[in-house]
PDB file of N, CA and C in Angstrom:
ATOM      1  N   MET A   1       0.709  -1.283   0.005  1.00  0.00           N
ATOM      2  CA  MET A   1       0.072  -0.078  -0.086  1.00  0.00           C
ATOM      3  C   MET A   1       0.904   1.235  -0.036  1.00  0.00           C
ATOM      4  N   THR A   2       0.451   2.089  -0.813  1.00  0.00           N
ATOM      5  CA  THR A   2       1.201   3.425  -0.767  1.00  0.00           C
ATOM      6  C   THR A   2       1.113   4.268   0.387  1.00  0.00           C
ATOM      7  N   PRO A   3       2.085   4.849   1.000  1.00  0.00           N
ATOM      8  CA  PRO A   3       2.005   5.610   2.197  1.00  0.00           C
ATOM      9  C   PRO A   3       1.630   6.907   2.058  1.00  0.00           C
ATOM     10  N   TYR A   4       0.325   7.334   2.023  1.00  0.00           N
ATOM     11  CA  TYR A   4      -0.243   8.501   1.722  1.00  0.00           C
ATOM     12  C   TYR A   4      -0.174   9.530   3.006  1.00  0.00           C
ATOM     13  N   LYS A   5       0.124  10.645   2.721  1.00  0.00           N
ATOM     14  CA  LYS A   5       0.280  11.751   4.248  1.00  0.00           C
ATOM     15  C   LYS A   5      -0.929  12.710   4.003  1.00  0.00           C
ATOM     16  N   PHE A   6      -0.997  13.380   5.081  1.00  0.00           N
ATOM     17  CA  PHE A   6      -2.047  14.577   5.144  1.00  0.00           C
ATOM     18  C   PHE A   6      -1.610  15.600   4.010  1.00  0.00           C
ATOM     19  N   GLY A   7      -2.658  16.170   3.365  1.00  0.00           N
ATOM     20  CA  GLY A   7      -2.297  17.093   2.389  1.00  0.00           C
ATOM     21  C   GLY A   7      -1.810  16.554   0.973  1.00  0.00           C
ATOM     22  N   ASN A   8      -1.345  15.335   0.967  1.00  0.00           N
ATOM     23  CA  ASN A   8      -1.184  14.801  -0.414  1.00  0.00           C
ATOM     24  C   ASN A   8      -2.355  14.966  -1.367  1.00  0.00           C
ATOM     25  N   VAL A   9      -1.857  15.013  -2.596  1.00  0.00           N
ATOM     26  CA  VAL A   9      -3.161  15.157  -3.598  1.00  0.00           C
ATOM     27  C   VAL A   9      -2.897  13.707  -4.437  1.00  0.00           C
ATOM     28  N   VAL A  10      -4.068  13.042  -4.645  1.00  0.00           N
ATOM     29  CA  VAL A  10      -4.034  11.865  -5.345  1.00  0.00           C
ATOM     30  C   VAL A  10      -5.076  11.848  -6.538  1.00  0.00           C
ATOM     31  N   LEU A  11      -5.006  10.959  -7.378  1.00  0.00           N
ATOM     32  CA  LEU A  11      -6.016  10.728  -8.343  1.00  0.00           C
ATOM     33  C   LEU A  11      -6.790   9.426  -8.115  1.00  0.00           C
ATOM     34  N   VAL A  12      -8.158   9.756  -7.927  1.00  0.00           N
ATOM     35  CA  VAL A  12      -9.192   8.956  -7.600  1.00  0.00           C
ATOM     36  C   VAL A  12     -10.034   8.581  -8.718  1.00  0.00           C
ATOM     37  N   SER A  13     -10.446   7.524  -9.378  1.00  0.00           N
ATOM     38  CA  SER A  13     -11.349   7.178 -10.163  1.00  0.00           C
ATOM     39  C   SER A  13     -12.817   7.320  -9.508  1.00  0.00           C
ATOM     40  N   PHE A  14     -13.453   8.505 -10.066  1.00  0.00           N
ATOM     41  CA  PHE A  14     -15.067   8.530  -9.728  1.00  0.00           C
ATOM     42  C   PHE A  14     -15.780   8.135 -10.841  1.00  0.00           C
ATOM     43  N   PRO A  15     -16.878   7.160 -10.534  1.00  0.00           N
ATOM     44  CA  PRO A  15     -17.834   6.861 -11.488  1.00  0.00           C
ATOM     45  C   PRO A  15     -18.788   7.721 -11.930  1.00  0.00           C
ATOM     46  N   PHE A  16     -19.254   7.697 -13.046  1.00  0.00           N
ATOM     47  CA  PHE A  16     -20.203   8.470 -13.685  1.00  0.00           C
ATOM     48  C   PHE A  16     -21.617   8.016 -13.172  1.00  0.00           C
ATOM     49  N   THR A  17     -22.684   8.718 -13.125  1.00  0.00           N
ATOM     50  CA  THR A  17     -23.912   8.397 -12.427  1.00  0.00           C
ATOM     51  C   THR A  17     -24.619   7.114 -12.936  1.00  0.00           C
ATOM     52  N   ASN A  18     -24.088   6.612 -14.215  1.00  0.00           N
ATOM     53  CA  ASN A  18     -24.847   5.357 -14.923  1.00  0.00           C
ATOM     54  C   ASN A  18     -23.781   4.270 -14.457  1.00  0.00           C
ATOM     55  N   LEU A  19     -22.678   4.408 -13.741  1.00  0.00           N
ATOM     56  CA  LEU A  19     -21.737   3.452 -13.303  1.00  0.00           C
ATOM     57  C   LEU A  19     -21.004   2.601 -14.438  1.00  0.00           C
ATOM     58  N   LYS A  20     -21.162   3.031 -15.625  1.00  0.00           N
ATOM     59  CA  LYS A  20     -20.517   2.352 -16.703  1.00  0.00           C
ATOM     60  C   LYS A  20     -19.265   2.783 -17.095  1.00  0.00           C
ATOM     61  N   ALA A  21     -18.613   4.108 -16.570  1.00  0.00           N
ATOM     62  CA  ALA A  21     -17.275   4.615 -16.876  1.00  0.00           C
ATOM     63  C   ALA A  21     -17.013   5.476 -15.577  1.00  0.00           C
ATOM     64  N   THR A  22     -15.675   5.867 -15.804  1.00  0.00           N
ATOM     65  CA  THR A  22     -15.018   6.510 -14.484  1.00  0.00           C
ATOM     66  C   THR A  22     -14.359   7.614 -15.140  1.00  0.00           C
ATOM     67  N   LYS A  23     -14.010   8.722 -14.164  1.00  0.00           N
ATOM     68  CA  LYS A  23     -13.144   9.774 -14.665  1.00  0.00           C
ATOM     69  C   LYS A  23     -12.205  10.064 -13.529  1.00  0.00           C
ATOM     70  N   LYS A  24     -10.950  10.236 -13.731  1.00  0.00           N
ATOM     71  CA  LYS A  24     -10.063  10.397 -12.504  1.00  0.00           C
ATOM     72  C   LYS A  24     -10.001  11.892 -12.360  1.00  0.00           C
ATOM     73  N   ARG A  25      -9.979  12.133 -10.975  1.00  0.00           N
ATOM     74  CA  ARG A  25     -10.354  13.420 -10.420  1.00  0.00           C
ATOM     75  C   ARG A  25      -9.210  13.641  -9.332  1.00  0.00           C
ATOM     76  N   PRO A  26      -8.724  14.863  -8.977  1.00  0.00           N
ATOM     77  CA  PRO A  26      -7.806  14.912  -7.774  1.00  0.00           C
ATOM     78  C   PRO A  26      -8.614  14.928  -6.497  1.00  0.00           C
ATOM     79  N   ALA A  27      -7.963  14.311  -5.490  1.00  0.00           N
ATOM     80  CA  ALA A  27      -8.570  14.313  -4.203  1.00  0.00           C
ATOM     81  C   ALA A  27      -7.396  14.726  -3.188  1.00  0.00           C
ATOM     82  N   VAL A  28      -7.779  15.292  -2.135  1.00  0.00           N
ATOM     83  CA  VAL A  28      -6.628  15.602  -1.054  1.00  0.00           C
ATOM     84  C   VAL A  28      -6.848  14.697   0.195  1.00  0.00           C
ATOM     85  N   ILE A  29      -5.800  14.251   0.804  1.00  0.00           N
ATOM     86  CA  ILE A  29      -5.785  13.240   1.722  1.00  0.00           C
ATOM     87  C   ILE A  29      -6.064  14.318   2.994  1.00  0.00           C
ATOM     88  N   ILE A  30      -7.108  13.923   3.784  1.00  0.00           N
ATOM     89  CA  ILE A  30      -7.267  14.773   4.854  1.00  0.00           C
ATOM     90  C   ILE A  30      -7.319  13.972   6.268  1.00  0.00           C
ATOM     91  N   SER A  31      -7.148  12.530   6.255  1.00  0.00           N
ATOM     92  CA  SER A  31      -7.090  11.709   7.397  1.00  0.00           C
ATOM     93  C   SER A  31      -5.435  11.688   7.674  1.00  0.00           C
ATOM     94  N   SER A  32      -5.414  11.646   8.987  1.00  0.00           N
ATOM     95  CA  SER A  32      -3.889  11.508   9.413  1.00  0.00           C
ATOM     96  C   SER A  32      -3.412   9.997   9.303  1.00  0.00           C
ATOM     97  N   ARG A  33      -2.138   9.745   9.642  1.00  0.00           N
ATOM     98  CA  ARG A  33      -1.775   8.329   9.531  1.00  0.00           C
ATOM     99  C   ARG A  33      -2.281   7.701  10.685  1.00  0.00           C
ATOM    100  N   CYS A  34      -2.204   8.467  12.028  1.00  0.00           N
ATOM    101  CA  CYS A  34      -2.789   7.804  13.171  1.00  0.00           C
ATOM    102  C   CYS A  34      -4.038   7.407  13.166  1.00  0.00           C
ATOM    103  N   TYR A  35      -5.017   8.186  12.499  1.00  0.00           N
ATOM    104  CA  TYR A  35      -6.368   7.805  12.378  1.00  0.00           C
ATOM    105  C   TYR A  35      -6.687   6.529  11.584  1.00  0.00           C
ATOM    106  N   PHE A  36      -5.577   6.459  10.437  1.00  0.00           N
ATOM    107  CA  PHE A  36      -5.909   5.495   9.511  1.00  0.00           C
ATOM    108  C   PHE A  36      -5.421   4.089  10.280  1.00  0.00           C
ATOM    109  N   ASN A  37      -4.494   4.102  10.896  1.00  0.00           N
ATOM    110  CA  ASN A  37      -3.859   3.105  11.621  1.00  0.00           C
ATOM    111  C   ASN A  37      -4.598   2.586  12.971  1.00  0.00           C
ATOM    112  N   GLY A  38      -5.613   3.305  13.179  1.00  0.00           N
ATOM    113  CA  GLY A  38      -6.479   2.929  14.394  1.00  0.00           C
ATOM    114  C   GLY A  38      -6.006   3.450  15.599  1.00  0.00           C
ATOM    115  N   TYR A  39      -5.209   4.243  15.613  1.00  0.00           N
ATOM    116  CA  TYR A  39      -4.664   5.018  16.919  1.00  0.00           C
ATOM    117  C   TYR A  39      -5.545   6.276  17.335  1.00  0.00           C
ATOM    118  N   TYR A  40      -6.593   6.634  16.820  1.00  0.00           N
ATOM    119  CA  TYR A  40      -7.246   7.829  16.857  1.00  0.00           C
ATOM    120  C   TYR A  40      -8.101   7.583  18.256  1.00  0.00           C
ATOM    121  N   GLN A  41      -8.801   6.436  18.146  1.00  0.00           N
ATOM    122  CA  GLN A  41      -9.653   6.198  19.333  1.00  0.00           C
ATOM    123  C   GLN A  41      -8.940   5.361  20.444  1.00  0.00           C
ATOM    124  N   SER A  42      -8.204   4.849  20.224  1.00  0.00           N
ATOM    125  CA  SER A  42      -7.558   3.852  21.209  1.00  0.00           C
ATOM    126  C   SER A  42      -6.248   4.535  21.905  1.00  0.00           C
ATOM    127  N   ASP A  43      -5.710   5.611  21.209  1.00  0.00           N
ATOM    128  CA  ASP A  43      -4.557   6.209  21.889  1.00  0.00           C
ATOM    129  C   ASP A  43      -4.721   7.764  21.772  1.00  0.00           C
ATOM    130  N   GLN A  44      -5.529   8.512  22.599  1.00  0.00           N
ATOM    131  CA  GLN A  44      -5.610   9.954  22.480  1.00  0.00           C
ATOM    132  C   GLN A  44      -4.548  10.996  22.367  1.00  0.00           C
ATOM    133  N   LYS A  45      -3.221  10.428  22.776  1.00  0.00           N
ATOM    134  CA  LYS A  45      -2.061  11.226  22.800  1.00  0.00           C
ATOM    135  C   LYS A  45      -1.688  11.331  21.193  1.00  0.00           C
ATOM    136  N   HIS A  46      -2.177  10.506  20.387  1.00  0.00           N
ATOM    137  CA  HIS A  46      -1.851  10.755  18.833  1.00  0.00           C
ATOM    138  C   HIS A  46      -2.994  11.298  18.019  1.00  0.00           C
ATOM    139  N   ALA A  47      -3.954  11.592  18.693  1.00  0.00           N
ATOM    140  CA  ALA A  47      -5.360  12.149  18.272  1.00  0.00           C
ATOM    141  C   ALA A  47      -4.946  13.309  17.302  1.00  0.00           C
ATOM    142  N   ASN A  48      -4.116  14.343  17.889  1.00  0.00           N
ATOM    143  CA  ASN A  48      -3.823  15.489  17.227  1.00  0.00           C
ATOM    144  C   ASN A  48      -2.558  15.694  16.450  1.00  0.00           C
ATOM    145  N   ASN A  49      -1.913  14.472  16.008  1.00  0.00           N
ATOM    146  CA  ASN A  49      -0.739  14.247  15.297  1.00  0.00           C
ATOM    147  C   ASN A  49      -1.180  14.529  13.738  1.00  0.00           C
ATOM    148  N   TRP A  50      -1.720  15.691  13.160  1.00  0.00           N
ATOM    149  CA  TRP A  50      -1.905  15.755  11.792  1.00  0.00           C
ATOM    150  C   TRP A  50      -0.658  16.288  11.147  1.00  0.00           C
TER     151      TRP A  50
END
């Protein structure tokens, strides 16, 4: 898995409403690594490490 970081811009395939095709659109990573790894709820000292 690619290690994305807060603030990274990535390309994501978004489907059209008919779900028959997709188009790549930019998206910004807004989740922290601590949250992704499950530390957010179990270890509050890491909760604000954005």
